[in-house]
CSV table of C-alpha atoms in Angstrom, one decimal:
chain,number,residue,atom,x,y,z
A,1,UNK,CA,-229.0,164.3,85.1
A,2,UNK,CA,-228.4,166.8,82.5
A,3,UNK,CA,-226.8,166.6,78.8
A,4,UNK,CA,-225.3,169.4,77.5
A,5,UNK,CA,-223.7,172.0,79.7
A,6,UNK,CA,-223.7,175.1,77.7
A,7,UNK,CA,-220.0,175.7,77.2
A,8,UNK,CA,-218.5,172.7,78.8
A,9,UNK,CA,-215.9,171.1,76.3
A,10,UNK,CA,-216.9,168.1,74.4
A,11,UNK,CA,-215.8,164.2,76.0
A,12,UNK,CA,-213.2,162.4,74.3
A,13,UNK,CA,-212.5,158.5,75.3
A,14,UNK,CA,-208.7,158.3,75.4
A,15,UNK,CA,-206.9,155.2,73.9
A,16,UNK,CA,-202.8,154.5,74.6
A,17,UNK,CA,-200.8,151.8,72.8
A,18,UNK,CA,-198.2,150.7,75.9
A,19,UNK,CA,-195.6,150.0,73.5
A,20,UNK,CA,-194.9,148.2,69.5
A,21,UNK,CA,-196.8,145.3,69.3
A,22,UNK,CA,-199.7,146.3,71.4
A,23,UNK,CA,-203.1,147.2,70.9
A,24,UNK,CA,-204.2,150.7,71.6
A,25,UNK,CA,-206.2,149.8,74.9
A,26,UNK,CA,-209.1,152.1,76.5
A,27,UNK,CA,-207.8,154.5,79.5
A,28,UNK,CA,-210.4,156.5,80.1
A,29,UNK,CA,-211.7,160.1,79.1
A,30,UNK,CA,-211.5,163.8,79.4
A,31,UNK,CA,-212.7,166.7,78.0
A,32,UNK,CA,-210.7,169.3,75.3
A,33,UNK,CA,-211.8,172.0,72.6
A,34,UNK,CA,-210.9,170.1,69.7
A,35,UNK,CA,-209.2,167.1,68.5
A,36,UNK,CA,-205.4,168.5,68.7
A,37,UNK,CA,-206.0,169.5,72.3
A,38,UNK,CA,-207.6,166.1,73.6
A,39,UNK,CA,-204.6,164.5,72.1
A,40,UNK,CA,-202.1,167.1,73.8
A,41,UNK,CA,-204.4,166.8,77.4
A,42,UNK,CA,-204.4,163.2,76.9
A,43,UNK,CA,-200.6,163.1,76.8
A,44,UNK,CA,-200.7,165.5,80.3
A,45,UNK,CA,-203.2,163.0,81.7
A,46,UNK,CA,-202.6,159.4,80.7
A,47,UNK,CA,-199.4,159.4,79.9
A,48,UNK,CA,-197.3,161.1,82.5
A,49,UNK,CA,-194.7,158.0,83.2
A,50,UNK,CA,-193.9,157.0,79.4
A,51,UNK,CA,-197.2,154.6,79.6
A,52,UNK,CA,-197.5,154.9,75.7
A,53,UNK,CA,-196.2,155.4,72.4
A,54,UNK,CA,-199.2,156.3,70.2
A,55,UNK,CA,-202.5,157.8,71.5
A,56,UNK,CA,-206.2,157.6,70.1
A,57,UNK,CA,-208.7,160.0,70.8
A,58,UNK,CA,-212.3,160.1,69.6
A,59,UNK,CA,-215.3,161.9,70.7
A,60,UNK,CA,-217.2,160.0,72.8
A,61,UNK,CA,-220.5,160.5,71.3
A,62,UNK,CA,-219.1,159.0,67.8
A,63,UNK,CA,-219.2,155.6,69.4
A,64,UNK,CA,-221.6,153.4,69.0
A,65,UNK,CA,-221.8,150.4,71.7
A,66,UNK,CA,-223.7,147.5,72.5
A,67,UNK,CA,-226.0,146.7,75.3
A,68,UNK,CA,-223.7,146.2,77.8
A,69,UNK,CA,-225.8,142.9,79.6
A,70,UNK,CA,-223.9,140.2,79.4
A,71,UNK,CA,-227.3,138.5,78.7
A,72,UNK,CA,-227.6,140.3,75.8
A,73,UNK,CA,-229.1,138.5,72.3
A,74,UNK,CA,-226.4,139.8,70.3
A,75,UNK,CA,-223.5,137.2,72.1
A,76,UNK,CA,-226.0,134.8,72.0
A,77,UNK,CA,-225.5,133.3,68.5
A,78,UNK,CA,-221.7,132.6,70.4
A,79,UNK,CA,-223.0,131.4,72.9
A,80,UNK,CA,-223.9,127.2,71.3
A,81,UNK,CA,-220.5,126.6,68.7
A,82,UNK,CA,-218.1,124.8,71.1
A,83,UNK,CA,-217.0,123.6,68.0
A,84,UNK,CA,-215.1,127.3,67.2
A,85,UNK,CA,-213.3,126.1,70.5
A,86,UNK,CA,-210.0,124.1,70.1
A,87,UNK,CA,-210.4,122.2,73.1
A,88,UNK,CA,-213.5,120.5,71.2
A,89,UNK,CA,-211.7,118.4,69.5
A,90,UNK,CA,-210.6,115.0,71.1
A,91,UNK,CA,-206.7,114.2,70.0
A,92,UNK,CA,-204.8,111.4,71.6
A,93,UNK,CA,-202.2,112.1,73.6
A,94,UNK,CA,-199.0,110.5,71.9
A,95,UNK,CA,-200.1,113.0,68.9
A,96,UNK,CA,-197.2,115.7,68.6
A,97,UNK,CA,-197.1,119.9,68.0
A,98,UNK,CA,-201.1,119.5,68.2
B,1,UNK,CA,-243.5,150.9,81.3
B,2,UNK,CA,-241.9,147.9,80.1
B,3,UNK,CA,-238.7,148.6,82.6
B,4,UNK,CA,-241.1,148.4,85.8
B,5,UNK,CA,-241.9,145.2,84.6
B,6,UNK,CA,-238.4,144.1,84.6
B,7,UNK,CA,-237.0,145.8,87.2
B,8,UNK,CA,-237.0,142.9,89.7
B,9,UNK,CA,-235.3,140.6,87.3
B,10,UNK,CA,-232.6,143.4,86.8
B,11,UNK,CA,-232.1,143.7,90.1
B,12,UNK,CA,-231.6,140.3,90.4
B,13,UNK,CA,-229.0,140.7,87.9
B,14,UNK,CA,-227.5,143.2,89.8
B,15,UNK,CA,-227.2,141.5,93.3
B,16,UNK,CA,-225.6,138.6,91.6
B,17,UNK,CA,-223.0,140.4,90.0
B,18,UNK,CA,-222.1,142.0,93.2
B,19,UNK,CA,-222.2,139.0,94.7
B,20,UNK,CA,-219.9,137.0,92.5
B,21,UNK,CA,-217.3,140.4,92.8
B,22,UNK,CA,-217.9,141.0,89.1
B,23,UNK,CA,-217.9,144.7,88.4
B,24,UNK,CA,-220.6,146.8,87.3
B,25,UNK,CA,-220.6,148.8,84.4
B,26,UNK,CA,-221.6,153.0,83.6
B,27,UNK,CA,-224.4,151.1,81.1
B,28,UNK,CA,-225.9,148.4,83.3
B,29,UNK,CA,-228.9,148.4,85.1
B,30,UNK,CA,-228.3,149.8,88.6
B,31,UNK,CA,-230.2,150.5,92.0
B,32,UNK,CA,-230.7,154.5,92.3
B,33,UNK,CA,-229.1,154.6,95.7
B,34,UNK,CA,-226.0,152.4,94.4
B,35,UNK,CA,-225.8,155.1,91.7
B,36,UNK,CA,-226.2,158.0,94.4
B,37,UNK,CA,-223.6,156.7,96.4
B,38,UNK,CA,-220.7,155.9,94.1
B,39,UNK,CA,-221.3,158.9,92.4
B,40,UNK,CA,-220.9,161.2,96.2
B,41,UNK,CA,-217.9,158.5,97.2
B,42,UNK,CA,-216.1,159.2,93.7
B,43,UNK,CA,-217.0,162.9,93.6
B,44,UNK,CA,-215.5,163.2,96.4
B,45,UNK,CA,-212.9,161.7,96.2
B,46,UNK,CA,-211.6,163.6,93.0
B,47,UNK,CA,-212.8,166.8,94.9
B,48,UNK,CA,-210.1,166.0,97.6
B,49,UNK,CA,-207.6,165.2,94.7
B,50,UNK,CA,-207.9,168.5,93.3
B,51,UNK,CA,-208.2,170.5,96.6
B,52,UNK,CA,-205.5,168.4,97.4
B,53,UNK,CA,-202.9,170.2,95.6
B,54,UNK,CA,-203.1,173.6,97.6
B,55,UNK,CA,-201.5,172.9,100.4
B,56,UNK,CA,-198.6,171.7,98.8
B,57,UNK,CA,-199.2,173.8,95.6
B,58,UNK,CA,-197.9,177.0,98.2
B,59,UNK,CA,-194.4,175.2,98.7
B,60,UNK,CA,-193.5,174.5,95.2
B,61,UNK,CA,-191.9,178.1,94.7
B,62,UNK,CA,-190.2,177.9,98.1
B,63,UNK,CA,-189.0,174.3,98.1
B,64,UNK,CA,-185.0,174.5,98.7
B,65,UNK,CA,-183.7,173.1,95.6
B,66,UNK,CA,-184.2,172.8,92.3
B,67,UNK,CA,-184.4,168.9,93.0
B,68,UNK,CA,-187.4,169.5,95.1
B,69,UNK,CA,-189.1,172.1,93.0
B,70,UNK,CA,-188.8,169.4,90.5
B,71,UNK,CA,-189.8,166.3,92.6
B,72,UNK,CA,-192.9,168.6,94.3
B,73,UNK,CA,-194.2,170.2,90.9
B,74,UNK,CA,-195.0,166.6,89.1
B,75,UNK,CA,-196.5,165.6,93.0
B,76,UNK,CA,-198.9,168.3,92.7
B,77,UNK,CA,-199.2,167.3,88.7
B,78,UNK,CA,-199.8,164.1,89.4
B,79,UNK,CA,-202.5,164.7,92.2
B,80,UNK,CA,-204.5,167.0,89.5
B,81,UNK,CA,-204.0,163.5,86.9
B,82,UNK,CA,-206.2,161.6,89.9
B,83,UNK,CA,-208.4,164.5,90.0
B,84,UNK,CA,-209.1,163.7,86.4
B,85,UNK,CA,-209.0,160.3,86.2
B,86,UNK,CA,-211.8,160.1,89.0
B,87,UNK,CA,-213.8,163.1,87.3
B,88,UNK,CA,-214.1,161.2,84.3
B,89,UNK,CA,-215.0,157.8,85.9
B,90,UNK,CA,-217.8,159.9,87.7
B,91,UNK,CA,-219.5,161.5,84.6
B,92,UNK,CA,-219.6,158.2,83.0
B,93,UNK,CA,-223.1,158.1,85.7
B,94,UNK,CA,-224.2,161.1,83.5
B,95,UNK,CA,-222.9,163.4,86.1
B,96,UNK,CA,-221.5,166.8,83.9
B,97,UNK,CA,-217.8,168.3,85.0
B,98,UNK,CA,-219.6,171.7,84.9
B,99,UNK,CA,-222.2,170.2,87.7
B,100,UNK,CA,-219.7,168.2,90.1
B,101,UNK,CA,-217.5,171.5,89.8
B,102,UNK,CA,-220.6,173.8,90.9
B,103,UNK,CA,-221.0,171.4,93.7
B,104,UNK,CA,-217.6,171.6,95.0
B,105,UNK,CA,-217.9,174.9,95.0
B,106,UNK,CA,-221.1,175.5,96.6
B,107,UNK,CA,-220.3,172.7,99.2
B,108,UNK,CA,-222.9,170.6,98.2
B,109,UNK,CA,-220.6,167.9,97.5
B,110,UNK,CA,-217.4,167.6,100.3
B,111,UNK,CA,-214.2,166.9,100.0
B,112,UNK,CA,-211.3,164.9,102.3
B,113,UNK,CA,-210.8,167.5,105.5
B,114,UNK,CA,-207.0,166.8,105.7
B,115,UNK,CA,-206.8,169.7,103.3
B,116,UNK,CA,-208.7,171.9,105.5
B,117,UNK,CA,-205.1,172.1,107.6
B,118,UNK,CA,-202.5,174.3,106.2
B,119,UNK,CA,-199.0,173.4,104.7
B,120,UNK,CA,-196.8,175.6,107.5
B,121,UNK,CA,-193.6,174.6,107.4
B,122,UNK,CA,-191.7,172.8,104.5
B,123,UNK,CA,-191.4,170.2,106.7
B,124,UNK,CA,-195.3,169.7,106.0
B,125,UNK,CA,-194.6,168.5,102.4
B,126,UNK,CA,-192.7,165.4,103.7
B,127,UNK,CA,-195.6,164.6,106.3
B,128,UNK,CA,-197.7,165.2,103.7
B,129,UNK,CA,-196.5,162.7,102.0
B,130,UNK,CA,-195.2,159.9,104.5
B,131,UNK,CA,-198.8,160.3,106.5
B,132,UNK,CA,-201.4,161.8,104.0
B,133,UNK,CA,-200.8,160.5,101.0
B,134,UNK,CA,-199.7,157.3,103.4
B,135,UNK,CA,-203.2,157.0,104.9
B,136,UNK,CA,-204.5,157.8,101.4
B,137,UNK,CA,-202.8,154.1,100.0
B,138,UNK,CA,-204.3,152.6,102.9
B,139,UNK,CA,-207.9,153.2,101.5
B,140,UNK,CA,-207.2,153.6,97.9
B,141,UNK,CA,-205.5,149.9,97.5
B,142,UNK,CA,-208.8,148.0,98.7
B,143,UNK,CA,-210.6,150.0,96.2
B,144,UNK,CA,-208.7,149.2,92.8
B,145,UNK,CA,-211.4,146.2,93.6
B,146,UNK,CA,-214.2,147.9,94.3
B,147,UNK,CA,-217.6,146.7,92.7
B,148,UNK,CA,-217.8,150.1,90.3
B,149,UNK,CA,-215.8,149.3,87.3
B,150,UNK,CA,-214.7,152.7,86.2
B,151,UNK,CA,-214.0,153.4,89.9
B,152,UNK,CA,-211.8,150.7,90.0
B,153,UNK,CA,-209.8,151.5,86.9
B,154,UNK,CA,-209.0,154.6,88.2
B,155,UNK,CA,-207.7,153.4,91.4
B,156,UNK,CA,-205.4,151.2,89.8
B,157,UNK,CA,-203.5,154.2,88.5
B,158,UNK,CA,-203.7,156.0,91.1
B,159,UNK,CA,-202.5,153.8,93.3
B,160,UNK,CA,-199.5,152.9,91.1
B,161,UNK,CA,-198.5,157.1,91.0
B,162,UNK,CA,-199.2,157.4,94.6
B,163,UNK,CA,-196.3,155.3,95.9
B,164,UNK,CA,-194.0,157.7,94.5
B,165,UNK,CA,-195.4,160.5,96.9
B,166,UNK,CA,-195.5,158.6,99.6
B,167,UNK,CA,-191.8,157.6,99.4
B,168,UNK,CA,-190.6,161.2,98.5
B,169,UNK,CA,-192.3,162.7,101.3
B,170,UNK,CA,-190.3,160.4,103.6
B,171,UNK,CA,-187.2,160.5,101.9
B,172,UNK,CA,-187.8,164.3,102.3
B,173,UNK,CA,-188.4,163.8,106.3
B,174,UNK,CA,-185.2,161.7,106.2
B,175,UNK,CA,-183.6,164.1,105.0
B,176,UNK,CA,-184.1,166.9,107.5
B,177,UNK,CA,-183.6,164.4,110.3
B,178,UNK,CA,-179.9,164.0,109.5
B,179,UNK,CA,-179.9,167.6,109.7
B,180,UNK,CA,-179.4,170.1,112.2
B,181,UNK,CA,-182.0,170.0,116.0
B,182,UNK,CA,-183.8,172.9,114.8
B,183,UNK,CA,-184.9,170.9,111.2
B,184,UNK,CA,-185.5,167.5,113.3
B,185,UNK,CA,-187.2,170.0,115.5
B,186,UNK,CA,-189.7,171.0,112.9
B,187,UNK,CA,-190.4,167.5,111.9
B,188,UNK,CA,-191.3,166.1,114.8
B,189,UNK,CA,-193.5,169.8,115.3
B,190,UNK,CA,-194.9,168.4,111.8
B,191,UNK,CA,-196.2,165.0,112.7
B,192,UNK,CA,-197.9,166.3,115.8
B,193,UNK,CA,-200.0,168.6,113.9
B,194,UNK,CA,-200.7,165.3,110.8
B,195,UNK,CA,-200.8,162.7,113.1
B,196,UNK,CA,-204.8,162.9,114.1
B,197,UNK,CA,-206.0,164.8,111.1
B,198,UNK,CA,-204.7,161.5,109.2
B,199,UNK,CA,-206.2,159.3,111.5
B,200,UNK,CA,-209.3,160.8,111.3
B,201,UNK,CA,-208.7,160.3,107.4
B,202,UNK,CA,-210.5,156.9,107.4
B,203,UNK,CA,-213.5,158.6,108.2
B,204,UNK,CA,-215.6,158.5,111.8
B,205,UNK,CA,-215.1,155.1,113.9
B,206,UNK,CA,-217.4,152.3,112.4
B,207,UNK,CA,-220.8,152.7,115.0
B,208,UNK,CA,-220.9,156.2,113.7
B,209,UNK,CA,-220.6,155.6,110.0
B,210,UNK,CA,-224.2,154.7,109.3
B,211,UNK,CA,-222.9,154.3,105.1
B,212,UNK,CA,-220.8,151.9,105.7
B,213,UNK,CA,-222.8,148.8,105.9
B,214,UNK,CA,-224.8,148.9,102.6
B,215,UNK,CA,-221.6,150.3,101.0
B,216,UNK,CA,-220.3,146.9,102.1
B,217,UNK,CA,-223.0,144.9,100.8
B,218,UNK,CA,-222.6,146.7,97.3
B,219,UNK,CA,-219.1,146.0,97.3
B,220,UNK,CA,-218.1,149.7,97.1
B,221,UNK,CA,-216.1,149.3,99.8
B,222,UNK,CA,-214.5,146.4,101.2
B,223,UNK,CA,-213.0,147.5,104.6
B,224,UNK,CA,-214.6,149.5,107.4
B,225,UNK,CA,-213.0,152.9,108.4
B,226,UNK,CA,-211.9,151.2,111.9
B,227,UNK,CA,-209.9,148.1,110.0
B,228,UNK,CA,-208.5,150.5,107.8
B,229,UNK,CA,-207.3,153.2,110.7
B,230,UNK,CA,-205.6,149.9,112.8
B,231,UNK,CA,-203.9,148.9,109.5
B,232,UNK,CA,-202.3,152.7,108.9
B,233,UNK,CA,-201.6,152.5,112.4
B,234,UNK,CA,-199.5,149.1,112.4
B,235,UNK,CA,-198.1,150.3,108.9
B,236,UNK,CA,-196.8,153.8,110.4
B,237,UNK,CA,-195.0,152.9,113.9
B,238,UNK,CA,-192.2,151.0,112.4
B,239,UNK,CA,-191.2,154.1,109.8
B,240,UNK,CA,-191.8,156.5,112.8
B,241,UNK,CA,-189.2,154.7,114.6
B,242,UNK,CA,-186.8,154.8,111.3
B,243,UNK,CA,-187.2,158.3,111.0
B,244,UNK,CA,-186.5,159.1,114.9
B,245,UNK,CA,-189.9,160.7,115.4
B,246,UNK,CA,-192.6,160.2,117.6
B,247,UNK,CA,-196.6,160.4,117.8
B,248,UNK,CA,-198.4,162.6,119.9
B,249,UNK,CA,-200.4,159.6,121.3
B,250,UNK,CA,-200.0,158.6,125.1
B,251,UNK,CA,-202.1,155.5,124.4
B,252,UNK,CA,-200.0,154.3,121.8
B,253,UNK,CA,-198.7,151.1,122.3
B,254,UNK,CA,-198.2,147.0,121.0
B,255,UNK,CA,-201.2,144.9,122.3
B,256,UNK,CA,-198.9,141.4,122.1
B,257,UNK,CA,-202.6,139.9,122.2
B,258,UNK,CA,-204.2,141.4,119.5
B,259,UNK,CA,-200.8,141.2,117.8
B,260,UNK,CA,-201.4,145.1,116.6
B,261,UNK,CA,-201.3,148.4,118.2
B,262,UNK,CA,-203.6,150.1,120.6
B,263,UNK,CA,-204.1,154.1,119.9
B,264,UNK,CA,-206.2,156.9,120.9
B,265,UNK,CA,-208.9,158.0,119.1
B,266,UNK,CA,-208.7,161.3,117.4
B,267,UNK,CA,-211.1,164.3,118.4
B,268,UNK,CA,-214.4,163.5,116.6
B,269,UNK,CA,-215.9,166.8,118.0
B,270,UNK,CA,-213.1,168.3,115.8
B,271,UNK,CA,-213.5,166.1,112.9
B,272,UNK,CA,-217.1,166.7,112.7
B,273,UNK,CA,-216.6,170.7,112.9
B,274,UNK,CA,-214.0,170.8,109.9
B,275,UNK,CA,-216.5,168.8,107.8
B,276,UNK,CA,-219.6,171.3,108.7
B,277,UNK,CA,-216.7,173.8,107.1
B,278,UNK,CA,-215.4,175.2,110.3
B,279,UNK,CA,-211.7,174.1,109.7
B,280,UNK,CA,-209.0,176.2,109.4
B,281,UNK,CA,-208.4,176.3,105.8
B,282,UNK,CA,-211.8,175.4,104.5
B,283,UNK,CA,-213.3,179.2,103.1
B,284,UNK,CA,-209.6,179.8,101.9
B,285,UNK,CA,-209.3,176.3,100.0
B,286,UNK,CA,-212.6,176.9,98.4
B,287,UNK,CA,-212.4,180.5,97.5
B,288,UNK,CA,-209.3,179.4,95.8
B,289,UNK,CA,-210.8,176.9,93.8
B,290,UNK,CA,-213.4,179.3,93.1
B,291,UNK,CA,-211.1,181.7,91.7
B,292,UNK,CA,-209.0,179.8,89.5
B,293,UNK,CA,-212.2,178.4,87.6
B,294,UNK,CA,-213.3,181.9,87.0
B,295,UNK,CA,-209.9,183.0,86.1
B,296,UNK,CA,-209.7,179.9,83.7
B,297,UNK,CA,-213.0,181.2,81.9
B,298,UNK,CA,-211.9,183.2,79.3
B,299,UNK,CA,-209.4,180.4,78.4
B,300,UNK,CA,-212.2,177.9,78.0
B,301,UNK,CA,-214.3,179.7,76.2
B,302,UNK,CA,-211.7,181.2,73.8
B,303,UNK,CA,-210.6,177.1,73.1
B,304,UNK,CA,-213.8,176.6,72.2
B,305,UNK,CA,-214.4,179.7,70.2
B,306,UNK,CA,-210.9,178.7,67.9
B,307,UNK,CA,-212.1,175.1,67.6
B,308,UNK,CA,-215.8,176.2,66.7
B,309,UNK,CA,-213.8,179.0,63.7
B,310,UNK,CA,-211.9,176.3,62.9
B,311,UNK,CA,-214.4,173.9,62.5
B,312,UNK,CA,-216.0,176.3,59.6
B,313,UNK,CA,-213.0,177.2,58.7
B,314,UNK,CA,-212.5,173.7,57.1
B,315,UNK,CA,-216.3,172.9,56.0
């Protein structure tokens, strides 16, 4: 519909780790000046309950993505090795810690 | 070219996913009206989140305590949170915030018309609560699996921050009930001016919702306005009759058959008029909105200025 508003702040994506041990997880996006105040709006926004410990923000036009088609070619080469898969792998029962 | 060649097959795609209640994603392939309509539904809907923090917004000074200043200020924080969350799942159809906030504003775009009535007694905040923001769970739960992925995130948190208003508003209502007659006095006046304006919250009765069907078959929505009004209806009765208060609905009674409760309908002929923008509040709400986004100019553009200085500043 239209790509840059003149004056409109840049998009971050916003990332939260929940608590130690956890990934930082994707939780969604907002706009801010710069890269101190996305960090400070994403604490306003996505962490108003003590959801995280550490945040992550990044512009959202510095990400490069995939073709989101679940179709698409570049899973396919996944797609055929069963054999990466555990459960390939016939082992009797009466085989133990296996 | 190559895309009209392939559109059929993508569509295909498309009805499948829906049809298996897998989500669709900002990036997939997606039917223009689909795209139309999630984007109006979830505009909307983060339109009436940020509208929604006027009427209350007015009692945060006056509330009685510090408790409740407290309690109401993170309320109205939070609804501004769901305005955001719901802006950003929006623009992720290539929708700007600069655009959606023009539309708001110009009233291209709508928002919910429960905040079209005003906040007039403290009292309000709790109905607010226990019946709006009641009402408001009602619809928003179904949608945490709605067929729009980002949509559906969003919901999920809300939903999860929304219980918290709901059960302060009633604690609130509570509250004044163990009170003196004049305060129980003013809640009962309270619900009889929320009761059909949060009825009429689940949008006009089903053979008058002409959206409904195809936003049904896209999975956008998964309950029709009429299931979800007899479901806030059942819901609300019982914590009426905990809190001592009444509705102001003659027709309002158990149907032992249906095993649910028989109402009356709200006044569509008023529903109708607040959503042309003949409500009480709607110029006000509006004008107000208005106002703080050209008060909040300066602000925006001076953040940008500082981050653009700074930006050289370290080349």
């Amino acid at each position: 519909m239209s790509d840059e508003v003149r004056g409109e702040w840049p998009l971050y994506e916003v990332f939260v780790r929940g608590k130690r041990g956890l990934n930082h997880v994707h939780v969604g996006s907002l706009h801010a000046p710069d890269d101190a105040m996305a960090v400070r709006h994403a604490r306003d926004v996505y962490t108003r309950r003590n959801e995280g410990v550490s945040i992550w923000v990044v512009r959202s036009d510095a990400i490069t993505a995939s073709s989101p088609d679940e179709k698409d070619p570049l899973f396919a080469p996944s797609g055929d090795k069963v054999y990466r898969h555990p459960t390939f792998y016939e082992i009797p029962d009466n085989v133990p810690h296996m | 070219m190559s895309s009209a060649v392939a559109e059929p097959e993508l569509a295909a795609q498309f009805d499948a996913t829906v049809r298996r209640k897998d989500r669709i994603e900002p990036r997939d392939w997606m039917p223009d009206a689909y795209r139309k309509t999630v984007v109006r539904q979830v505009a909307q809907h983060a339109h009436s989140e940020i509208i929604g923090m006027q009427p209350e917004g007015q009692w945060i000074g006056r509330a009685p305590s510090l408790r409740r200043k407290a309690i109401l200020l993170a309320k109205v924080q939070d609804e501004a949170g769901h305005g955001l969350y719901l802006y950003s799942a929006t623009e992720t159809l290539g929708v700007s915030r600069d655009e959606l906030t023009e539309m708001l504003i110009s009233g291209r775009q709508k928002y919910s018309s429960i905040f079209n009535y005003p906040a007039l007694s403290y009292a309000d905040v709790g109905t607010i609560g226990w019946l709006v923001d009641g009402a408001a769970i009602c619809n928003q739960v179904p949608l945490c699996r709605t067929s729009f992925g980002p949509y559906g995130r969003a919901m999920i948190r809300i939903c999860k921050e929304e219980s918290f208003h709901q059960r302060q508003g009633f604690e609130l209502l509570m509250t004044m009930m163990r009170g003196t007659d004049e305060q129980r006095a003013m809640v009962q006046e309270s619900v009889n001016r929320f009761w059909w304006p949060a009825l009429m919250m689940f949008g006009p009765p089903d053979d008058a919702s002409p959206n409904t069907e195809q936003s049904m078959a896209w999975g956008i929505k998964t309950h029709t306005n009429d299931e979800l009004r007899q479901r806030f209806v059942d819901m609300s009765v019982p914590q009426a009759k905990a809190l001592g208060v009444t509705f102001p609905d003659p027709d309002l009674k158990w149907n032992e058959e249906r095993q649910a409760h028989d109402f009356g309908q709200p006044d569509w002929d008023e529903f109708w008029d607040v959503v042309k923008g003949n409500g009480p509040c709607n110029a006000q709400r509006i004008a107000h909105r208005k106002q703080a986004c050209d008060d909040g100019a300066w602000v925006r553009e001076a953040a940008m200025a500082f981050a653009e200085k700074q930006k050289v500043a370290t080349a």
